[in-house]
Amino acid sequence: MIGTGAMCDPYIGLEDELQHTRKCIEIVEKYGFGLAIQTKSDGILRDLDLLKSINSKAKCVVQMTLTTYDEGLCRIVEPRVSTTKERFAVLKTMRDEGIPTVVWLCPLLPFINDTEDNLRGAMDYCIEAKVYGVIMFSVGLTLRDGNREYFYQKLDEHFPGLSKKYHQKYGNSYEIKSDNNSRLMRLFHDTCAKNGIVHDNNAIFRYMYTFPNKDARLF
């Protein structure tokens, strides 16, 4: 299994011109490897032919990040990627093509999208799309030096007064955990369990890392 997309989205805007990601996937397909690819872009649909071929010969797992059910809020929080509905459409396409999917449900930002309505909306999408698993570590985010300053700048731009609230509550902490963490994590695990969605992070990672053999396909 070859994984990509964890540190930089494979479908940045320049990919339309450069097609580096497609060239890489062509090599994965040519030599019979499996693929676990993560993105926030519906640009992945361009390479659906290759993903289907990989999945038919080995194993392909498409991972999509979902954070914000409300489309207007999504455009503020994630302004330069596909909206949540557009990513949901990708998940449904993969479902229809028999390609397994995994959703990363993070980050959920304190005082912004760390709500029950937001979580339920995102989980409804996961249920309808019949995703294999959902990865969720906690309700909150992490802020590294540099990243923290940029984040607070954007809070001032879009949510006046909220950066002051963050400073007072979290200071310069690396891990920012929502006050709603315990309640929403219970709701998350209960919803997954009721709908047959894998929600053990380690089990999902093992699934994505495991290359199937001819006698025991894993999907």
Coordinates of C-alpha atoms in Angstrom, one line a residue:
M1 CA 0.0 0.0 0.0
I2 CA 1.2 3.4 -0.9
G3 CA -0.2 6.4 1.0
T4 CA -0.3 10.1 0.0
G5 CA -2.0 13.3 1.0
A6 CA -1.2 13.4 4.7
M7 CA 1.1 16.5 4.6
C8 CA 0.0 18.2 1.3
D9 CA -3.2 17.7 -0.6
P10 CA -2.5 15.8 -3.9
Y11 CA -5.0 18.0 -5.7
I12 CA -3.8 21.5 -5.2
G13 CA -4.8 24.0 -8.0
L14 CA -1.6 23.4 -10.0
E15 CA -2.4 19.7 -10.3
D16 CA -4.7 20.6 -13.2
E17 CA -1.7 21.8 -15.1
L18 CA 1.1 19.7 -13.8
Q19 CA -0.7 16.3 -13.4
H20 CA 2.0 15.1 -11.1
T21 CA -0.5 13.2 -8.9
R22 CA -2.0 11.5 -11.9
K23 CA 1.4 10.4 -13.1
C24 CA 2.2 9.0 -9.7
I25 CA -1.1 7.1 -9.6
E26 CA -0.4 5.7 -13.0
I27 CA 2.8 4.2 -11.7
V28 CA 0.9 2.8 -8.7
E29 CA -1.6 1.2 -11.1
K30 CA 1.0 0.0 -13.5
Y31 CA 3.0 -2.0 -10.9
G32 CA 0.1 -3.4 -9.0
F33 CA 0.5 -1.5 -5.7
G34 CA -2.4 -0.5 -3.5
L35 CA -3.2 3.1 -2.8
A36 CA -4.5 5.1 0.2
I37 CA -5.0 8.7 -0.9
Q38 CA -6.3 11.6 1.2
T39 CA -7.7 14.9 -0.2
K40 CA -10.2 17.7 0.4
S41 CA -10.8 18.1 -3.4
D42 CA -13.3 16.7 -5.8
G43 CA -10.5 17.0 -8.3
I44 CA -9.8 13.3 -7.4
L45 CA -12.7 12.4 -9.7
R46 CA -10.5 13.2 -12.6
D47 CA -8.5 10.1 -11.8
L48 CA -11.5 7.8 -11.1
D49 CA -10.4 5.5 -13.9
L50 CA -7.1 4.8 -12.3
L51 CA -8.6 4.4 -8.8
K52 CA -11.1 1.8 -10.1
S53 CA -8.3 -0.1 -11.8
I54 CA -6.2 -0.1 -8.7
N55 CA -9.1 -1.3 -6.6
S56 CA -10.0 -4.1 -9.0
K57 CA -6.4 -5.4 -9.0
A58 CA -5.3 -4.6 -5.4
K59 CA -6.9 -2.1 -3.1
C60 CA -7.7 1.6 -3.2
V61 CA -8.9 3.6 -0.2
V62 CA -10.0 7.2 -0.8
Q63 CA -9.9 9.4 2.3
M64 CA -11.8 12.7 2.5
T65 CA -11.7 15.3 5.3
L66 CA -15.0 16.6 6.6
T67 CA -15.2 19.3 9.2
T68 CA -18.1 21.7 8.6
Y69 CA -21.6 20.7 7.7
D70 CA -22.8 24.2 7.1
E71 CA -21.8 25.3 3.6
G72 CA -21.5 29.0 4.4
L73 CA -19.3 28.3 7.4
C74 CA -17.3 25.8 5.4
R75 CA -16.4 28.4 2.8
I76 CA -15.0 30.6 5.7
V77 CA -13.1 27.9 7.5
E78 CA -11.8 26.1 4.4
P79 CA -11.9 28.7 1.6
R80 CA -9.7 27.2 -1.1
V81 CA -10.9 23.6 -1.2
S82 CA -14.1 21.8 -2.3
T83 CA -17.0 22.4 0.0
T84 CA -18.4 19.7 2.3
K85 CA -21.2 18.9 -0.1
E86 CA -18.8 18.6 -3.0
R87 CA -16.7 16.2 -0.9
F88 CA -19.8 14.3 0.0
A89 CA -20.5 13.8 -3.7
V90 CA -17.1 12.3 -4.1
L91 CA -17.8 9.8 -1.2
K92 CA -21.0 8.8 -2.9
T93 CA -19.3 8.3 -6.2
M94 CA -16.7 6.1 -4.6
R95 CA -19.5 4.2 -2.9
D96 CA -21.2 3.6 -6.2
E97 CA -17.9 2.4 -7.8
G98 CA -17.2 0.0 -4.9
I99 CA -14.1 1.9 -3.7
P100 CA -13.8 2.0 0.1
T101 CA -13.7 5.4 1.8
V102 CA -12.4 6.8 5.1
V103 CA -13.4 10.2 6.5
W104 CA -11.2 12.3 8.7
L105 CA -13.7 14.2 11.0
C106 CA -11.3 16.9 12.1
P107 CA -10.5 19.5 13.2
L108 CA -13.6 20.7 15.0
L109 CA -12.9 24.3 16.1
P110 CA -14.0 25.4 19.6
F111 CA -16.8 28.0 19.5
I112 CA -17.1 27.6 15.7
N113 CA -18.1 24.1 14.6
D114 CA -17.8 22.0 17.8
T115 CA -21.6 21.5 17.9
E116 CA -23.9 18.6 18.0
D117 CA -25.7 19.8 14.9
N118 CA -22.4 20.0 13.0
L119 CA -21.3 16.5 14.1
R120 CA -24.7 15.0 13.3
G121 CA -24.7 16.6 9.8
A122 CA -21.3 15.3 9.0
M123 CA -22.1 11.8 10.3
D124 CA -25.3 11.7 8.3
Y125 CA -23.1 12.2 5.2
C126 CA -20.8 9.4 6.3
I127 CA -23.8 7.1 6.9
E128 CA -25.4 7.8 3.5
A129 CA -22.1 7.4 1.7
K130 CA -21.5 4.1 3.5
V131 CA -17.9 5.0 4.5
Y132 CA -15.7 2.2 5.8
G133 CA -14.5 4.2 8.8
V134 CA -14.3 7.6 10.4
I135 CA -11.1 8.9 12.1
M136 CA -11.6 11.3 15.0
F137 CA -9.0 11.9 17.7
S138 CA -10.9 14.5 19.8
V139 CA -13.0 17.6 19.4
G140 CA -10.5 20.4 19.0
L141 CA -7.3 21.2 17.1
T142 CA -3.6 21.6 17.5
L143 CA -1.7 24.9 17.0
R144 CA 2.0 25.0 16.3
D145 CA 4.2 28.1 16.4
G146 CA 3.5 30.1 13.2
N147 CA 0.3 28.2 12.6
R148 CA -1.1 29.7 15.8
E149 CA -0.5 33.2 14.6
Y150 CA -2.1 32.6 11.3
F151 CA -5.1 31.0 12.9
Y152 CA -5.6 33.9 15.3
Q153 CA -5.3 36.4 12.4
K154 CA -8.1 34.6 10.6
L155 CA -10.2 34.5 13.7
D156 CA -9.9 38.3 13.9
E157 CA -10.8 38.6 10.3
H158 CA -13.9 36.4 10.3
F159 CA -14.9 36.0 14.0
P160 CA -14.1 39.4 15.7
G161 CA -13.3 38.9 19.4
L162 CA -12.9 35.2 19.2
S163 CA -9.1 35.2 19.2
K164 CA -9.2 37.0 22.6
K165 CA -11.4 34.3 23.9
Y166 CA -8.9 31.7 22.6
H167 CA -6.0 33.5 24.2
Q168 CA -7.8 33.7 27.6
K169 CA -8.8 30.1 27.6
Y170 CA -5.9 28.3 25.9
G171 CA -2.9 30.7 25.9
N172 CA -0.2 29.3 23.8
S173 CA -1.2 25.6 24.2
Y174 CA -0.4 23.2 21.5
E175 CA -3.5 21.1 22.0
I176 CA -6.8 23.0 22.0
K177 CA -9.6 20.8 23.2
S178 CA -13.3 21.8 23.1
D179 CA -15.4 21.9 26.3
N180 CA -17.8 19.7 24.3
N181 CA -15.2 17.0 23.7
S182 CA -16.5 14.3 26.0
R183 CA -20.2 14.7 25.0
L184 CA -19.5 14.9 21.2
M185 CA -17.0 12.0 21.3
R186 CA -19.7 9.8 23.0
L187 CA -22.2 10.8 20.3
F188 CA -19.6 10.1 17.6
H189 CA -18.8 6.6 18.8
D190 CA -22.4 5.7 19.5
T191 CA -23.4 6.9 16.0
C192 CA -20.7 4.9 14.3
A193 CA -21.5 1.7 16.3
K194 CA -25.2 1.9 15.4
N195 CA -24.4 2.3 11.7
G196 CA -21.6 -0.3 11.3
I197 CA -18.9 2.3 10.7
V198 CA -15.4 1.5 12.0
H199 CA -14.4 4.1 14.5
D200 CA -11.2 2.7 16.1
N201 CA -8.4 4.8 14.7
N202 CA -5.8 2.1 15.0
A203 CA -8.1 -0.4 13.2
I204 CA -8.7 2.0 10.4
F205 CA -5.0 2.7 10.0
R206 CA -4.3 -1.1 9.9
Y207 CA -6.9 -1.4 7.2
M208 CA -5.4 1.3 5.0
Y209 CA -1.9 -0.2 5.5
T210 CA -2.8 -3.8 4.7
F211 CA -2.3 -5.0 1.2
P212 CA -4.7 -7.8 0.3
N213 CA -3.5 -11.1 -1.0
K214 CA -5.3 -13.1 -3.8
D215 CA -7.0 -15.4 -1.3
A216 CA -8.2 -12.9 1.3
R217 CA -9.3 -9.5 -0.1
L218 CA -10.0 -7.1 2.8
F219 CA -12.8 -5.1 1.4

